[in-house]
Tab-separated table of C-alpha atoms and ligand atoms in Angstrom:
chain	number	residue	atom	x	y	z
N	343	MET	CA	-22.629	-1.102	-26.221
N	344	PRO	CA	-19.982	-0.159	-23.292
N	345	ASP	CA	-20.932	2.200	-20.081
N	346	THR	CA	-20.265	5.575	-20.932
N	347	GLY	CA	-20.711	6.810	-17.284
N	348	GLN	CA	-23.720	9.308	-18.800
N	349	ASP	CA	-26.651	9.784	-16.746
N	350	ARG	CA	-25.603	7.516	-14.144
N	351	PRO	CA	-27.521	8.094	-10.911
N	352	THR	CA	-25.964	9.577	-7.602
N	353	LEU	CA	-24.247	7.194	-5.292
N	354	GLY	CA	-26.818	7.529	-3.067
N	355	ASP	CA	-29.215	6.637	-5.459
N	356	SER	CA	-27.834	3.424	-6.581
N	357	LEU	CA	-26.861	2.898	-2.925
N	358	ALA	CA	-30.273	2.830	-1.825
N	359	ALA	CA	-31.380	0.927	-5.095
N	360	ARG	CA	-29.244	-1.915	-3.498
N	361	GLY	CA	-30.667	-1.621	0.055
N	362	ILE	CA	-27.619	-0.007	1.410
N	363	SER	CA	-28.991	2.592	3.884
N	364	ARG	CA	-27.791	5.733	4.516
N	365	ARG	CA	-26.856	4.743	8.235
N	366	SER	CA	-24.568	2.275	6.516
N	367	LEU	CA	-22.865	5.030	4.187
N	368	LEU	CA	-22.472	6.936	7.698
N	369	LYS	CA	-20.963	3.947	9.353
N	370	TYR	CA	-18.719	3.402	6.326
N	371	ALA	CA	-17.658	7.177	6.029
N	372	GLY	CA	-16.845	6.921	9.670
N	373	TYR	CA	-14.732	3.869	9.254
N	374	LEU	CA	-12.833	5.596	6.518
N	375	ALA	CA	-12.705	8.790	8.381
N	376	GLY	CA	-11.112	7.187	11.301
N	377	LEU	CA	-8.506	5.382	9.202
N	378	MET	CA	-7.343	8.474	7.708
N	379	ALA	CA	-7.505	10.126	10.776
N	380	LEU	CA	-9.663	12.785	10.004
N	381	PRO	CA	-11.742	14.708	12.424
N	382	PRO	CA	-14.730	13.356	13.773
N	383	MET	CA	-16.881	15.846	11.906
N	384	ALA	CA	-15.400	14.668	8.829
N	385	SER	CA	-17.128	11.278	8.853
N	386	ARG	CA	-20.768	13.261	8.270
N	387	ALA	CA	-19.318	15.497	5.528
N	388	MET	CA	-17.889	12.434	3.695
N	389	ALA	CA	-21.228	10.557	3.807
N	390	GLU	CA	-22.953	13.405	2.528
N	391	ALA	CA	-20.451	14.105	-0.291
N	392	LEU	CA	-20.406	10.604	-1.457
N	393	ALA	CA	-24.205	10.437	-1.202
N	394	GLY	CA	-24.515	13.320	-3.570
N	395	ALA	CA	-21.482	12.230	-5.787
N	396	GLY	CA	-21.802	10.484	-8.947
N	397	ARG	CA	-19.895	7.133	-9.245
N	398	GLN	CA	-16.459	7.824	-9.719
N	399	SER	CA	-15.105	6.571	-12.877
N	400	VAL	CA	-12.227	4.477	-12.653
N	401	ILE	CA	-9.909	2.464	-15.156
N	402	TRP	CA	-7.552	0.174	-13.895
N	403	LEU	CA	-4.448	-1.091	-16.216
N	404	SER	CA	-2.585	-4.148	-15.049
N	405	PHE	CA	1.330	-3.963	-16.172
N	406	GLN	CA	4.349	-6.355	-15.025
N	407	GLU	CA	2.537	-7.790	-11.757
N	408	CYS	CA	1.451	-10.978	-10.209
N	409	THR	CA	-2.106	-9.949	-9.439
N	410	GLY	CA	-1.761	-10.178	-5.850
N	411	CYS	CA	-2.448	-6.528	-5.543
N	412	VAL	CA	-6.035	-6.904	-7.377
N	413	GLU	CA	-6.236	-10.005	-5.242
N	414	SER	CA	-5.409	-8.181	-1.980
N	415	LEU	CA	-8.439	-5.697	-2.900
N	416	THR	CA	-11.039	-8.228	-4.083
N	417	ARG	CA	-10.235	-11.128	-1.380
N	418	SER	CA	-9.802	-8.588	1.211
N	419	PHE	CA	-12.041	-10.453	3.791
N	420	SER	CA	-13.596	-7.199	4.730
N	421	PRO	CA	-17.306	-7.163	3.282
N	422	THR	CA	-17.338	-3.349	4.161
N	423	ILE	CA	-14.228	-2.633	1.743
N	424	GLU	CA	-15.039	-4.928	-0.964
N	425	ASP	CA	-18.619	-3.924	-0.971
N	426	MET	CA	-18.178	-0.314	-0.791
N	427	ILE	CA	-15.602	0.369	-3.165
N	428	PHE	CA	-17.302	-1.233	-5.980
N	429	ASN	CA	-20.298	0.865	-4.887
N	430	LEU	CA	-18.255	3.975	-4.879
N	431	ILE	CA	-16.666	3.476	-8.363
N	432	SER	CA	-17.900	2.494	-11.681
N	433	LEU	CA	-15.065	0.222	-12.705
N	434	ASP	CA	-15.106	1.036	-16.440
N	435	TYR	CA	-12.107	-0.779	-17.415
N	436	SER	CA	-10.179	-3.418	-15.668
N	437	GLU	CA	-8.309	-6.267	-17.589
N	438	THR	CA	-8.664	-8.765	-14.833
N	439	LEU	CA	-12.009	-8.321	-13.614
N	440	MET	CA	-14.338	-6.989	-16.426
N	441	ALA	CA	-15.926	-9.607	-18.356
N	442	ALA	CA	-15.615	-8.064	-21.947
N	443	SER	CA	-12.395	-8.854	-23.687
N	444	GLY	CA	-10.696	-8.027	-26.810
N	445	THR	CA	-12.227	-5.346	-29.189
N	446	ALA	CA	-15.208	-4.675	-26.620
N	447	ALA	CA	-12.791	-4.397	-23.503
N	448	GLU	CA	-10.373	-1.619	-25.619
N	449	GLU	CA	-13.797	0.151	-26.548
N	450	ALA	CA	-14.887	0.349	-23.107
N	451	ARG	CA	-11.845	1.601	-22.074
N	452	LEU	CA	-11.628	4.483	-25.003
N	453	ALA	CA	-15.429	5.472	-24.488
N	454	ALA	CA	-14.958	5.577	-20.540
N	455	MET	CA	-11.968	8.015	-21.402
N	456	GLU	CA	-14.037	10.124	-23.717
N	457	ALA	CA	-17.227	10.447	-21.325
N	458	ASN	CA	-15.171	11.346	-18.411
N	459	LYS	CA	-12.325	13.316	-19.933
N	460	GLY	CA	-10.003	14.823	-17.447
N	461	LYS	CA	-12.370	13.372	-14.580
N	462	PHE	CA	-11.584	9.736	-14.098
N	463	ILE	CA	-9.056	8.095	-11.859
N	464	LEU	CA	-6.391	6.003	-13.487
N	465	VAL	CA	-5.185	3.524	-11.265
N	466	VAL	CA	-2.210	0.977	-12.425
N	467	ASP	CA	-0.575	-1.981	-10.799
N	468	GLY	CA	2.617	-3.248	-12.213
N	469	SER	CA	5.603	-1.651	-13.717
N	470	VAL	CA	6.384	-0.421	-16.961
N	471	SER	CA	8.432	-1.889	-19.367
N	472	THR	CA	10.758	0.577	-21.351
N	473	ARG	CA	13.227	-1.261	-22.865
N	474	ASP	CA	13.107	-1.576	-26.729
N	475	ASP	CA	9.977	0.851	-26.531
N	476	GLY	CA	8.498	-1.282	-24.061
N	477	ILE	CA	7.683	-4.252	-26.291
N	478	TYR	CA	8.216	-7.028	-23.427
N	479	SER	CA	4.744	-6.447	-22.075
N	480	THR	CA	1.723	-5.580	-24.350
N	481	ASN	CA	-1.977	-5.868	-24.578
N	482	ALA	CA	-4.635	-5.797	-27.546
N	483	GLY	CA	-1.229	-4.993	-29.401
N	484	LYS	CA	0.025	-2.230	-27.769
N	485	THR	CA	2.853	-1.581	-25.259
N	486	ASN	CA	1.667	-0.927	-21.619
N	487	LEU	CA	3.973	2.243	-22.046
N	488	ALA	CA	1.759	3.529	-25.393
N	489	VAL	CA	-1.420	2.688	-23.158
N	490	LEU	CA	-0.207	4.225	-19.931
N	491	LYS	CA	0.987	7.427	-21.939
N	492	GLU	CA	-2.182	7.573	-23.778
N	493	THR	CA	-5.061	7.115	-20.681
N	494	ALA	CA	-2.974	8.758	-18.198
N	495	ALA	CA	-3.332	12.096	-20.475
N	496	GLU	CA	-7.014	12.258	-19.759
N	497	ALA	CA	-6.682	11.171	-16.281
N	498	ALA	CA	-7.473	13.544	-13.173
N	499	ALA	CA	-5.210	11.579	-11.281
N	500	VAL	CA	-3.422	8.857	-11.176
N	501	ILE	CA	-3.026	5.998	-8.194
N	502	SER	CA	-0.101	3.786	-8.442
N	503	VAL	CA	-1.227	0.500	-6.284
N	504	GLY	CA	1.400	-1.614	-5.316
N	505	THR	CA	5.180	-1.668	-4.929
N	506	CYS	CA	6.007	-2.703	-8.803
N	507	ALA	CA	3.690	0.611	-9.839
N	508	ALA	CA	5.063	3.121	-7.340
N	509	PHE	CA	8.874	1.964	-7.349
N	510	GLY	CA	9.413	-0.804	-9.819
N	511	GLY	CA	9.390	-3.888	-7.365
N	512	ILE	CA	9.815	-7.173	-8.326
N	513	PRO	CA	9.943	-6.729	-12.015
N	514	ALA	CA	12.470	-3.987	-11.735
N	515	ALA	CA	15.105	-6.225	-9.816
N	516	ARG	CA	18.339	-7.023	-11.193
N	517	PRO	CA	18.835	-7.592	-14.061
N	518	ASN	CA	15.597	-5.943	-14.909
N	519	PRO	CA	15.458	-7.566	-18.381
N	520	THR	CA	12.410	-5.689	-19.446
N	521	GLY	CA	13.937	-2.044	-18.656
N	522	ALA	CA	10.571	-1.951	-15.602
N	523	VAL	CA	10.200	1.525	-14.132
N	524	PRO	CA	7.426	2.854	-11.903
N	525	VAL	CA	4.479	4.636	-13.391
N	526	SER	CA	6.017	8.069	-11.856
N	527	GLU	CA	8.720	7.903	-14.341
N	528	ILE	CA	6.719	7.793	-17.531
N	529	VAL	CA	3.660	10.039	-16.144
N	530	THR	CA	5.525	13.418	-14.899
N	531	ASP	CA	2.431	15.894	-15.488
N	532	LYS	CA	-0.357	14.674	-13.307
N	533	PRO	CA	-0.412	13.624	-9.605
N	534	VAL	CA	0.866	10.375	-9.123
N	535	VAL	CA	-0.176	8.907	-5.740
N	536	ASN	CA	1.866	5.606	-4.660
N	537	ILE	CA	0.155	2.935	-2.469
N	538	SER	CA	2.990	0.861	-1.909
N	539	GLY	CA	3.285	-2.692	-0.620
N	540	CYS	CA	3.493	-6.184	-2.110
N	541	PRO	CA	0.624	-6.215	-2.104
N	542	PRO	CA	-0.512	-3.017	-0.499
N	543	ILE	CA	-3.431	-2.911	2.426
N	544	PRO	CA	-6.718	-2.788	0.834
N	545	ASP	CA	-7.726	-0.260	3.314
N	546	ALA	CA	-5.244	2.204	1.979
N	547	ILE	CA	-6.371	1.736	-1.801
N	548	ALA	CA	-10.041	2.394	-0.637
N	549	GLY	CA	-9.743	5.063	1.490
N	550	THR	CA	-7.525	6.956	-0.954
N	551	ILE	CA	-9.997	6.642	-3.500
N	552	ALA	CA	-13.012	7.508	-1.112
N	553	TYR	CA	-10.855	10.858	-0.005
N	554	PHE	CA	-10.662	11.718	-3.526
N	555	ILE	CA	-14.237	11.118	-4.291
N	556	THR	CA	-15.290	13.072	-1.118
N	557	PHE	CA	-13.106	16.136	-1.269
N	558	GLY	CA	-12.064	16.215	-5.053
N	559	LYS	CA	-8.222	16.256	-4.008
N	560	LEU	CA	-5.816	14.005	-2.953
N	561	PRO	CA	-4.901	13.282	0.593
N	562	GLU	CA	-1.502	14.464	2.160
N	563	LEU	CA	1.282	12.510	0.832
N	564	ASP	CA	4.825	11.804	2.297
N	565	HIS	CA	8.090	12.127	0.537
N	566	LEU	CA	7.192	9.235	-1.703
N	567	ASN	CA	3.976	10.684	-2.700
N	568	ARG	CA	2.171	7.981	-0.340
N	569	PRO	CA	-0.994	8.718	1.637
N	570	ARG	CA	0.668	10.109	4.972
N	571	ALA	CA	-2.663	8.526	6.912
N	572	PHE	CA	-1.287	5.124	5.886
N	573	PHE	CA	2.209	5.487	5.652
N	574	GLY	CA	2.948	8.100	7.927
N	575	ASP	CA	4.443	5.501	10.600
N	576	SER	CA	7.298	2.845	10.381
N	577	ILE	CA	6.059	-0.842	11.236
N	578	HIS	CA	8.760	-0.488	14.046
N	579	ASP	CA	6.777	2.656	15.523
N	580	ARG	CA	3.313	0.587	16.023
N	581	CYS	CA	4.486	-2.877	16.441
N	582	TYR	CA	3.190	-4.567	19.437
N	583	ARG	CA	6.837	-6.365	19.829
N	584	ARG	CA	8.253	-2.639	20.156
N	585	PRO	CA	8.454	-2.800	24.100
N	586	TYR	CA	10.938	-5.942	23.997
N	587	TYR	CA	12.921	-4.034	21.185
N	588	ASP	CA	13.431	-1.244	23.724
N	589	LYS	CA	14.508	-3.689	26.430
N	590	GLY	CA	16.860	-5.555	24.119
N	591	LEU	CA	15.129	-8.694	24.446
N	592	PHE	CA	15.402	-10.157	20.876
N	593	ALA	CA	14.937	-13.718	18.831
N	594	LYS	CA	18.204	-15.182	17.604
N	595	SER	CA	16.587	-17.645	15.518
N	596	PHE	CA	13.127	-18.471	14.282
N	597	ASP	CA	12.797	-21.395	17.024
N	598	ASP	CA	14.891	-20.468	20.060
N	599	GLU	CA	13.449	-19.407	23.238
N	600	GLY	CA	13.173	-15.579	22.279
N	601	ALA	CA	11.049	-16.459	19.413
N	602	ARG	CA	8.766	-18.476	21.516
N	603	ASN	CA	8.440	-15.831	24.034
N	604	GLY	CA	7.257	-13.402	21.058
N	605	TRP	CA	10.416	-11.069	21.542
N	606	CYS	CA	11.603	-8.471	18.742
N	607	LEU	CA	12.655	-10.080	15.579
N	608	TYR	CA	15.321	-7.004	14.530
N	609	GLU	CA	18.187	-9.734	14.741
N	610	VAL	CA	16.613	-12.110	12.589
N	611	GLY	CA	16.107	-9.420	9.602
N	612	CYS	CA	12.858	-7.568	10.468
N	613	LYS	CA	12.734	-4.419	8.228
N	614	GLY	CA	9.901	-3.053	10.586
N	615	PRO	CA	12.275	0.298	11.444
N	616	VAL	CA	12.770	1.230	7.886
N	617	THR	CA	9.506	0.079	6.408
N	618	TYR	CA	6.499	2.765	6.531
N	619	ASN	CA	3.075	1.207	6.268
N	620	ALA	CA	-0.170	0.463	8.269
N	621	CYS	CA	0.676	-3.372	8.631
N	622	ALA	CA	1.089	-3.234	12.179
N	623	THR	CA	-2.429	-1.406	12.840
N	624	LEU	CA	-4.449	-2.135	9.990
N	625	LYS	CA	-3.377	-5.950	9.737
N	626	TRP	CA	-4.517	-8.010	6.823
N	627	ASN	CA	-7.398	-10.638	6.383
N	628	GLY	CA	-10.064	-8.468	8.321
N	629	GLY	CA	-7.441	-7.409	11.043
N	630	VAL	CA	-6.579	-11.149	12.016
N	631	SER	CA	-2.685	-10.639	11.615
N	632	PHE	CA	0.433	-9.670	10.038
N	633	PRO	CA	3.617	-10.966	9.278
N	634	ILE	CA	5.396	-10.145	12.199
N	635	GLN	CA	2.203	-11.302	14.757
N	636	SER	CA	2.735	-14.613	12.683
N	637	GLY	CA	6.432	-14.701	13.805
N	638	HIS	CA	8.177	-13.582	10.508
N	639	GLY	CA	10.156	-10.367	10.196
N	640	CYS	CA	8.715	-7.545	7.792
N	641	LEU	CA	10.584	-7.841	4.528
N	642	GLY	CA	10.255	-4.035	3.663
N	643	CYS	CA	7.807	-4.597	0.922
N	644	SER	CA	6.520	-0.936	0.856
N	645	GLU	CA	9.811	0.579	0.323
N	646	PRO	CA	11.946	1.784	-2.814
N	647	GLY	CA	14.475	-1.102	-3.528
N	648	PHE	CA	12.249	-3.896	-2.755
N	649	TRP	CA	13.682	-6.682	-3.567
N	650	ASP	CA	17.074	-5.893	-4.517
N	651	GLN	CA	17.679	-4.192	-1.387
N	652	GLY	CA	17.308	-8.019	0.272
N	653	GLY	CA	19.326	-9.147	3.402
N	654	PHE	CA	15.730	-10.529	4.734
N	655	TYR	CA	17.178	-12.432	7.638
N	656	LYS	CA	19.831	-10.468	8.192
N	657	PRO	CA	19.875	-7.697	10.933
N	658	LEU	CA	19.335	-4.221	9.528
N	659	SER	CA	22.697	-3.149	11.017
N	660	ALA	CA	24.377	-5.702	8.901
N	661	SER	CA	22.134	-5.624	5.631
N	662	VAL	CA	21.483	-2.250	5.063
N	663	MET	CA	23.429	0.115	7.071
N	664	GLY	CA	26.185	-0.009	4.833
N	665	ASN	CA	24.317	0.556	2.105
N	666	ASN	CA	22.092	3.491	3.275
N	667	ALA	CA	22.430	5.533	0.081
N	668	VAL	CA	19.502	3.184	-1.505
N	669	LEU	CA	17.388	4.216	1.494
N	670	GLY	CA	15.650	7.438	1.988
N	671	GLY	CA	16.876	9.959	4.667
N	672	ALA	CA	13.945	9.630	7.093
N	673	ALA	CA	14.268	5.667	6.839
N	674	ALA	CA	18.129	5.804	7.016
N	675	ALA	CA	17.624	8.157	10.304
N	676	GLY	CA	15.293	5.740	11.591
N	677	LEU	CA	17.495	3.152	11.507
N	678	VAL	CA	20.360	4.907	13.014
N	679	ALA	CA	18.151	5.908	15.661
N	680	GLY	CA	17.251	2.658	16.006
N	681	ALA	CA	20.645	0.880	16.188
N	682	ALA	CA	21.621	3.302	18.755
N	683	SER	CA	18.476	2.403	20.817
N	684	VAL	CA	19.477	-1.242	20.690
N	685	ALA	CA	22.994	-0.657	21.633
N	686	MET	CA	21.490	1.301	24.436
N	687	ALA	CA	18.991	-1.178	25.631
N	688	ARG	CA	22.005	-3.991	25.312
N	689	ARG	CA	24.270	-1.700	27.597
N	690	ARG	CA	21.146	-1.497	30.199
N	691	ARG	CA	20.377	-4.848	30.117
N	692	ALA	CA	23.913	-5.590	30.632
N	693	ALA	CA	24.343	-3.510	33.428
N	694	ALA	CA	20.886	-4.585	35.286
N	695	MET	CA	22.205	-8.469	34.594
N	696	ALA	CA	25.454	-7.448	36.087
N	697	ALA	CA	24.142	-5.438	39.143
N	698	ALA	CA	21.680	-8.293	39.503
N	699	SER	CA	24.586	-10.841	39.698
N	700	LYS	CA	26.521	-9.096	42.169
N	701	PRO	CA	26.202	-10.906	45.624
N	702	GLY	CA	24.893	-9.257	48.635
N	703	GLU	CA	23.329	-6.406	46.380
N	704	THR	CA	19.456	-5.617	46.362
N	705	LYS	CA	17.749	-3.596	43.642
F	938	FSX	FE1	3.892	-6.180	-7.730
F	938	FSX	FE2	0.785	-6.096	-7.882
F	938	FSX	FE3	3.555	-7.352	-5.759
F	938	FSX	FE4	1.995	-8.586	-7.282
F	938	FSX	O1	-0.291	-5.724	-8.996
F	938	FSX	S1	3.525	-5.020	-5.838
F	938	FSX	S2	4.493	-8.356	-7.604
F	938	FSX	S3	1.675	-8.291	-4.719
F	938	FSX	O2	0.466	-7.958	-7.970
F	938	FSX	O3	2.433	-5.506	-9.098
């Protein structure tokens, strides 16, 4: 018999039954409030709201994707996130994680939809095949397109997890044989939040769901419907290598002296100036590192146009500036400002070197 979500205890009761104390919940709420830059008072309100809430029903559909998004959440290396997210929600359907299969799995989805009509959160990872009525990606004999329409019709809100669901991503890359589109092109009558990234940061997924449970609404979003708390700054804005950029100190290849000194990776293709995400602050693997810290430029995986935008190893000024119609206005403006800043830093540095090399002059 599928779990319909009826007569479930409050979250506070079920956490207590698992030996999770109120103090731990408060700590978790404080962590989430901090992540989302909420005022200090919000963490107590969050903890109280979470303790009194029922476990939020979540239906998770996976379409055209690589399963990296689910891996990101379940292998997040953060016991806080992985334990708490699955305590906060009742994951009523997930092809990847549920034990049931076949008819029983389909029944679980339909039962959860019926029991939580208008209240459940629909999470989708992967893009939606639309060519030839979506026959290139099916599950349980139904196209992803049909299942998305059917399930979204009863959802309170939709969260598109990963760049494939948010913007089309790799499945939509040229020549896009399946006619892949983002979820927001199909679901147009419900709020659709995009948590982009290939894969997305687990804290951004968990934080957005926890915010919805606590406040009964979605967090503030940017112009691409991404939560501002996680996508409000560019990677470049928060990058620890930024001081080198400002001084005009750049690695020219991955094995030169600049690279060994940890200088800015702009000239070897880093897309940090036009990529909005929290990688530079939240990082990955429990805050251990992120691509730039490991010596590789940002690929821009959380922006529209990833993967076709390409140019991964070309400087932005060479790879994207001539094609900035694809970029959003803010990203293009950031890039122009970034290029101007690089040029200015170079001029300053050249002037300083020229002055330093003039004999008989002191600084
Ligand atoms: Fe896409 Fe996610 Fe990249 Fe993979 O579900 S955003 S290919 S990490 O798995 O959808």
